[in-house]
């Protein structure tokens, strides 16, 4: 198994690509030299260790749907930096808004509020039907952290429920169980919960004791946990998009809503990946299910660092409760920085008329068609799971319902080999099995055609294993 990738606490589940396509004909001498230089000053050589990849390509520039690496190779980008680039890299309207913010005297005043903050908050609340108010932070992790704090303050309870296969950030409450090897969590069970497997060291046992991991699409386990522990909140991506695209079964999100009403926990949708990518109001508006709180990031500012926590007034007002003992602390030197705020305003204004979503859905449907044609010839079970502009190809004969399903049926080695083979052909998905593929409005039909041609060739040169 390759050294590294943060996600590869899943190492044993992911396996290796041995027996498939010979890996990396290309060499990346400049990239390797940069990485080696950076490793002298940065542990692991980079500022976010979940970005570690093999081959160790270092990218130099990006425009629209195209990336270029330090050797001058060109790639069609499907990674989108883990999802933010809904409009493609360096989108002119967003770049213009950012430049304007740099030159119009805006700064970080660190006192009181600004007109710009109010404008963004109004746009966010205008986009998300259930959002009475919102707060803006710098990252998705900060926002999920605050959401859970609000849930605890509101209910007076400490326990939380998270999903096996979901990712909600790097903080102690949620940094556990994404692509956990089944050997560590055991077989699928319902009702029930799975052992908490932290994503890294330094997470206190006392925190882990407050966290309950259940499977997505399993309502019985929610009740099971709530009957045994005082649960403040359940946090879930409404579509699991950190293990590809795992969509909710009919009635699942509605069931979560009903259980939250009945059992008194706060229902938190983590829309950091789904929000703004699938609809202005987030996936909850498409599903017709209203959470109590929801968290947004990524596509909200098309690559600039911002996140939002939005929700119902009685919960959000805990941030400004007149009694300091009941108030939830929210502070941050950089919250509401004018550069990402200007970017987010430009993004929402660009998305408002719905044309971009129509274009993205058309590209998504083209993806379905090219995939179907490619899969017919592939001679192995393949399934495309897609929501709008995000998709994942599973090497199995059905769309997965949860992580157990993927870990049991998906051919991780073939997925990894395919990703590496097409990187050689100038297509860049993140080279880790089951990571989501993202289309932007800067992609076009020709790029999608080229992509599936390359995937078809990669699979033809790597016959399915018995
Ligand atoms: N929630 C989800 C669903 C995410 O995918 C991520 C990041 N991949 C986060 C939260 C954390 O966001 P950030 O990396 O901005 O802290």
mmCIF file of N, CA and C in Angstrom, residues 10-85:
data_model
loop_
_atom_site.group_PDB
_atom_site.id
_atom_site.type_symbol
_atom_site.label_atom_id
_atom_site.label_comp_id
_atom_site.label_asym_id
_atom_site.label_seq_id
_atom_site.Cartn_x
_atom_site.Cartn_y
_atom_site.Cartn_z
ATOM 1 N N UNK A 10 -7.801 3.603 5.915
ATOM 2 C CA UNK A 10 -8.586 2.564 5.244
ATOM 3 C C UNK A 10 -7.691 1.598 4.516
ATOM 4 N N UNK A 11 -6.389 1.683 4.789
ATOM 5 C CA UNK A 11 -5.429 0.941 3.983
ATOM 6 C C UNK A 11 -5.849 -0.496 3.709
ATOM 7 N N UNK A 12 -6.253 -1.167 4.747
ATOM 8 C CA UNK A 12 -6.542 -2.582 4.544
ATOM 9 C C UNK A 12 -7.789 -2.786 3.704
ATOM 10 N N UNK A 13 -8.710 -1.841 3.774
ATOM 11 C CA UNK A 13 -9.900 -1.967 2.936
ATOM 12 C C UNK A 13 -9.567 -1.637 1.492
ATOM 13 N N UNK A 14 -8.650 -0.697 1.304
ATOM 14 C CA UNK A 14 -8.371 -0.197 -0.034
ATOM 15 C C UNK A 14 -7.531 -1.180 -0.834
ATOM 16 N N UNK A 15 -6.587 -1.815 -0.205
ATOM 17 C CA UNK A 15 -5.760 -2.794 -0.908
ATOM 18 C C UNK A 15 -4.731 -2.143 -1.817
ATOM 19 N N UNK A 16 -4.209 -2.882 -2.760
ATOM 20 C CA UNK A 16 -3.190 -2.346 -3.658
ATOM 21 C C UNK A 16 -3.658 -2.512 -5.086
ATOM 22 N N UNK A 17 -2.919 -1.940 -6.007
ATOM 23 C CA UNK A 17 -3.302 -2.080 -7.417
ATOM 24 C C UNK A 17 -2.455 -3.133 -8.106
ATOM 25 N N UNK A 18 -1.750 -3.941 -7.352
ATOM 26 C CA UNK A 18 -0.945 -4.985 -7.972
ATOM 27 C C UNK A 18 -1.830 -5.904 -8.797
ATOM 28 N N UNK A 19 -1.295 -6.364 -9.925
ATOM 29 C CA UNK A 19 -2.081 -7.269 -10.752
ATOM 30 C C UNK A 19 -2.919 -6.514 -11.762
ATOM 31 N N UNK A 20 -2.939 -5.202 -11.645
ATOM 32 C CA UNK A 20 -3.673 -4.404 -12.620
ATOM 33 C C UNK A 20 -2.651 -3.684 -13.494
ATOM 34 N N UNK A 21 -3.034 -2.519 -13.976
ATOM 35 C CA UNK A 21 -2.166 -1.792 -14.896
ATOM 36 C C UNK A 21 -0.840 -1.439 -14.228
ATOM 37 N N UNK A 22 0.251 -1.535 -14.993
ATOM 38 C CA UNK A 22 1.536 -1.097 -14.459
ATOM 39 C C UNK A 22 1.410 0.370 -14.078
ATOM 40 N N UNK A 23 1.862 0.712 -12.890
ATOM 41 C CA UNK A 23 1.626 2.043 -12.359
ATOM 42 C C UNK A 23 2.707 3.004 -12.829
ATOM 43 N N UNK A 24 2.288 4.191 -13.197
ATOM 44 C CA UNK A 24 3.144 5.330 -13.449
ATOM 45 C C UNK A 24 4.275 5.099 -14.444
ATOM 46 N N UNK A 25 3.919 5.275 -15.736
ATOM 47 C CA UNK A 25 4.943 5.309 -16.772
ATOM 48 C C UNK A 25 5.603 6.683 -16.743
ATOM 49 N N UNK A 26 4.789 7.688 -16.418
ATOM 50 C CA UNK A 26 5.320 9.046 -16.363
ATOM 51 C C UNK A 26 6.204 9.201 -15.146
ATOM 52 N N UNK A 27 7.174 10.090 -15.252
ATOM 53 C CA UNK A 27 7.930 10.434 -14.045
ATOM 54 C C UNK A 27 7.657 11.909 -13.754
ATOM 55 N N UNK A 28 7.832 12.275 -12.545
ATOM 56 C CA UNK A 28 7.494 13.633 -12.133
ATOM 57 C C UNK A 28 8.683 14.217 -11.365
ATOM 58 N N UNK A 29 9.818 14.429 -12.036
ATOM 59 C CA UNK A 29 11.027 14.832 -11.307
ATOM 60 C C UNK A 29 10.901 16.185 -10.615
ATOM 61 N N UNK A 30 10.254 17.146 -11.278
ATOM 62 C CA UNK A 30 10.142 18.474 -10.643
ATOM 63 C C UNK A 30 9.227 18.382 -9.439
ATOM 64 N N UNK A 31 8.120 17.674 -9.606
ATOM 65 C CA UNK A 31 7.186 17.508 -8.485
ATOM 66 C C UNK A 31 7.887 16.860 -7.295
ATOM 67 N N UNK A 32 8.636 15.810 -7.580
ATOM 68 C CA UNK A 32 9.316 15.091 -6.482
ATOM 69 C C UNK A 32 10.314 15.991 -5.783
ATOM 70 N N UNK A 33 11.018 16.828 -6.559
ATOM 71 C CA UNK A 33 12.013 17.732 -5.956
ATOM 72 C C UNK A 33 11.320 18.751 -5.046
ATOM 73 N N UNK A 34 10.174 19.249 -5.485
ATOM 74 C CA UNK A 34 9.437 20.227 -4.659
ATOM 75 C C UNK A 34 8.970 19.560 -3.367
ATOM 76 N N UNK A 35 8.438 18.338 -3.507
ATOM 77 C CA UNK A 35 7.949 17.632 -2.325
ATOM 78 C C UNK A 35 9.094 17.371 -1.343
ATOM 79 N N UNK A 36 10.220 16.944 -1.882
ATOM 80 C CA UNK A 36 11.373 16.679 -0.999
ATOM 81 C C UNK A 36 11.827 17.951 -0.292
ATOM 82 N N UNK A 37 11.858 19.059 -1.037
ATOM 83 C CA UNK A 37 12.209 20.345 -0.413
ATOM 84 C C UNK A 37 11.226 20.666 0.710
ATOM 85 N N UNK A 38 9.947 20.530 0.406
ATOM 86 C CA UNK A 38 8.924 20.924 1.391
ATOM 87 C C UNK A 38 8.943 20.034 2.626
ATOM 88 N N UNK A 39 9.335 18.776 2.428
ATOM 89 C CA UNK A 39 9.376 17.860 3.583
ATOM 90 C C UNK A 39 10.423 18.286 4.605
ATOM 91 N N UNK A 40 11.372 19.108 4.171
ATOM 92 C CA UNK A 40 12.383 19.581 5.143
ATOM 93 C C UNK A 40 11.769 20.565 6.132
ATOM 94 N N UNK A 41 10.711 21.241 5.710
ATOM 95 C CA UNK A 41 10.159 22.322 6.537
ATOM 96 C C UNK A 41 8.734 22.066 7.011
ATOM 97 N N UNK A 42 8.088 21.121 6.362
ATOM 98 C CA UNK A 42 6.680 20.842 6.693
ATOM 99 C C UNK A 42 6.569 19.343 6.971
ATOM 100 N N UNK A 43 6.041 18.954 8.128
ATOM 101 C CA UNK A 43 5.856 17.517 8.358
ATOM 102 C C UNK A 43 4.979 16.935 7.239
ATOM 103 N N UNK A 44 5.498 15.942 6.565
ATOM 104 C CA UNK A 44 4.742 15.341 5.457
ATOM 105 C C UNK A 44 4.838 16.141 4.169
ATOM 106 N N UNK A 45 5.365 17.359 4.240
ATOM 107 C CA UNK A 45 5.643 18.132 3.027
ATOM 108 C C UNK A 45 4.493 18.973 2.513
ATOM 109 N N UNK A 46 3.361 18.970 3.213
ATOM 110 C CA UNK A 46 2.213 19.751 2.702
ATOM 111 C C UNK A 46 1.344 20.206 3.867
ATOM 112 N N UNK A 47 0.513 21.218 3.611
ATOM 113 C CA UNK A 47 -0.240 21.846 4.692
ATOM 114 C C UNK A 47 -1.559 21.143 5.033
ATOM 115 N N UNK A 48 -1.925 20.136 4.297
ATOM 116 C CA UNK A 48 -3.091 19.332 4.670
ATOM 117 C C UNK A 48 -2.766 17.905 4.261
ATOM 118 N N UNK A 49 -2.627 17.036 5.253
ATOM 119 C CA UNK A 49 -2.047 15.717 4.975
ATOM 120 C C UNK A 49 -3.011 14.765 4.277
ATOM 121 N N UNK A 50 -4.269 15.155 4.151
ATOM 122 C CA UNK A 50 -5.176 14.289 3.378
ATOM 123 C C UNK A 50 -4.987 14.522 1.877
ATOM 124 N N UNK A 51 -4.061 15.414 1.523
ATOM 125 C CA UNK A 51 -3.800 15.681 0.092
ATOM 126 C C UNK A 51 -2.684 14.805 -0.456
ATOM 127 N N UNK A 52 -2.083 14.000 0.404
ATOM 128 C CA UNK A 52 -0.954 13.195 -0.064
ATOM 129 C C UNK A 52 -1.428 12.194 -1.121
ATOM 130 N N UNK A 53 -0.726 12.181 -2.266
ATOM 131 C CA UNK A 53 -1.150 11.290 -3.362
ATOM 132 C C UNK A 53 0.034 10.539 -3.944
ATOM 133 N N UNK A 54 -0.296 9.475 -4.634
ATOM 134 C CA UNK A 54 0.679 8.712 -5.392
ATOM 135 C C UNK A 54 0.065 8.439 -6.759
ATOM 136 N N UNK A 55 0.652 8.845 -7.887
ATOM 137 C CA UNK A 55 1.936 9.516 -7.999
ATOM 138 C C UNK A 55 1.937 10.902 -7.340
ATOM 139 N N UNK A 56 3.136 11.293 -6.843
ATOM 140 C CA UNK A 56 3.254 12.523 -6.058
ATOM 141 C C UNK A 56 3.358 13.748 -6.971
ATOM 142 N N UNK A 57 2.276 13.995 -7.695
ATOM 143 C CA UNK A 57 2.249 15.136 -8.620
ATOM 144 C C UNK A 57 2.115 16.424 -7.809
ATOM 145 N N UNK A 58 2.857 17.460 -8.217
ATOM 146 C CA UNK A 58 2.660 18.790 -7.636
ATOM 147 C C UNK A 58 2.059 19.673 -8.726
ATOM 148 N N UNK A 59 0.928 20.280 -8.425
ATOM 149 C CA UNK A 59 0.262 21.118 -9.421
ATOM 150 C C UNK A 59 0.783 22.549 -9.351
ATOM 151 N N UNK A 60 0.772 23.204 -10.517
ATOM 152 C CA UNK A 60 1.346 24.550 -10.600
ATOM 153 C C UNK A 60 0.303 25.609 -10.930
ATOM 154 N N UNK A 61 -0.706 25.240 -11.718
ATOM 155 C CA UNK A 61 -1.698 26.249 -12.092
ATOM 156 C C UNK A 61 -3.004 25.562 -12.489
ATOM 157 N N UNK A 62 -4.049 26.371 -12.553
ATOM 158 C CA UNK A 62 -5.364 25.837 -12.909
ATOM 159 C C UNK A 62 -6.176 26.929 -13.575
ATOM 160 N N UNK A 63 -7.023 26.490 -14.498
ATOM 161 C CA UNK A 63 -7.937 27.443 -15.117
ATOM 162 C C UNK A 63 -9.168 26.661 -15.591
ATOM 163 N N UNK A 64 -10.342 27.103 -15.222
ATOM 164 C CA UNK A 64 -11.556 26.389 -15.621
ATOM 165 C C UNK A 64 -11.514 24.958 -15.116
ATOM 166 N N UNK A 65 -11.614 23.993 -16.043
ATOM 167 C CA UNK A 65 -11.604 22.576 -15.655
ATOM 168 C C UNK A 65 -10.221 21.960 -15.833
ATOM 169 N N UNK A 66 -9.209 22.785 -16.106
ATOM 170 C CA UNK A 66 -7.887 22.258 -16.447
ATOM 171 C C UNK A 66 -6.856 22.563 -15.351
ATOM 172 N N UNK A 67 -6.104 21.506 -15.018
ATOM 173 C CA UNK A 67 -4.969 21.657 -14.095
ATOM 174 C C UNK A 67 -3.679 21.463 -14.887
ATOM 175 N N UNK A 68 -2.621 22.119 -14.442
ATOM 176 C CA UNK A 68 -1.293 21.837 -15.010
ATOM 177 C C UNK A 68 -0.334 21.548 -13.860
ATOM 178 N N UNK A 69 0.494 20.531 -14.060
ATOM 179 C CA UNK A 69 1.447 20.202 -12.998
ATOM 180 C C UNK A 69 2.791 20.871 -13.261
ATOM 181 N N UNK A 70 3.729 20.676 -12.353
ATOM 182 C CA UNK A 70 5.031 21.350 -12.428
ATOM 183 C C UNK A 70 5.872 20.856 -13.599
ATOM 184 N N UNK A 71 5.519 19.689 -14.168
ATOM 185 C CA UNK A 71 6.275 19.210 -15.344
ATOM 186 C C UNK A 71 5.662 19.767 -16.627
ATOM 187 N N UNK A 72 4.515 20.442 -16.520
ATOM 188 C CA UNK A 72 3.837 20.973 -17.705
ATOM 189 C C UNK A 72 2.740 20.060 -18.240
ATOM 190 N N UNK A 73 2.451 18.936 -17.556
ATOM 191 C CA UNK A 73 1.358 18.058 -18.001
ATOM 192 C C UNK A 73 0.009 18.727 -17.733
ATOM 193 N N UNK A 74 -0.939 18.427 -18.609
ATOM 194 C CA UNK A 74 -2.276 19.013 -18.524
ATOM 195 C C UNK A 74 -3.270 17.928 -18.109
ATOM 196 N N UNK A 75 -4.237 18.291 -17.261
ATOM 197 C CA UNK A 75 -5.234 17.317 -16.786
ATOM 198 C C UNK A 75 -6.633 17.940 -16.801
ATOM 199 N N UNK A 76 -7.642 17.125 -17.129
ATOM 200 C CA UNK A 76 -9.027 17.536 -16.864
ATOM 201 C C UNK A 76 -9.279 17.220 -15.395
ATOM 202 N N UNK A 77 -9.719 18.217 -14.660
ATOM 203 C CA UNK A 77 -9.817 18.085 -13.206
ATOM 204 C C UNK A 77 -11.180 17.545 -12.770
ATOM 205 N N UNK A 78 -11.191 16.414 -12.098
ATOM 206 C CA UNK A 78 -12.423 15.917 -11.472
ATOM 207 C C UNK A 78 -12.328 15.910 -9.946
ATOM 208 N N UNK A 79 -11.184 16.326 -9.446
ATOM 209 C CA UNK A 79 -11.011 16.347 -7.991
ATOM 210 C C UNK A 79 -11.636 17.617 -7.411
ATOM 211 N N UNK A 80 -11.420 18.742 -8.133
ATOM 212 C CA UNK A 80 -11.989 20.026 -7.718
ATOM 213 C C UNK A 80 -11.583 20.378 -6.291
ATOM 214 N N UNK A 81 -10.342 19.975 -5.923
ATOM 215 C CA UNK A 81 -9.822 20.301 -4.585
ATOM 216 C C UNK A 81 -10.749 19.811 -3.475
ATOM 217 N N UNK A 82 -11.267 18.591 -3.627
ATOM 218 C CA UNK A 82 -12.236 17.999 -2.699
ATOM 219 C C UNK A 82 -13.610 18.670 -2.782
ATOM 220 N N UNK A 83 -13.876 19.323 -3.908
ATOM 221 C CA UNK A 83 -15.277 19.710 -4.136
ATOM 222 C C UNK A 83 -15.658 21.160 -4.354
ATOM 223 N N UNK A 84 -14.862 22.136 -3.921
ATOM 224 C CA UNK A 84 -15.360 23.516 -4.009
ATOM 225 C C UNK A 84 -15.633 24.050 -5.415
ATOM 226 N N UNK A 85 -14.884 23.558 -6.425
ATOM 227 C CA UNK A 85 -14.914 24.261 -7.715
ATOM 228 C C UNK A 85 -16.121 23.908 -8.579
#
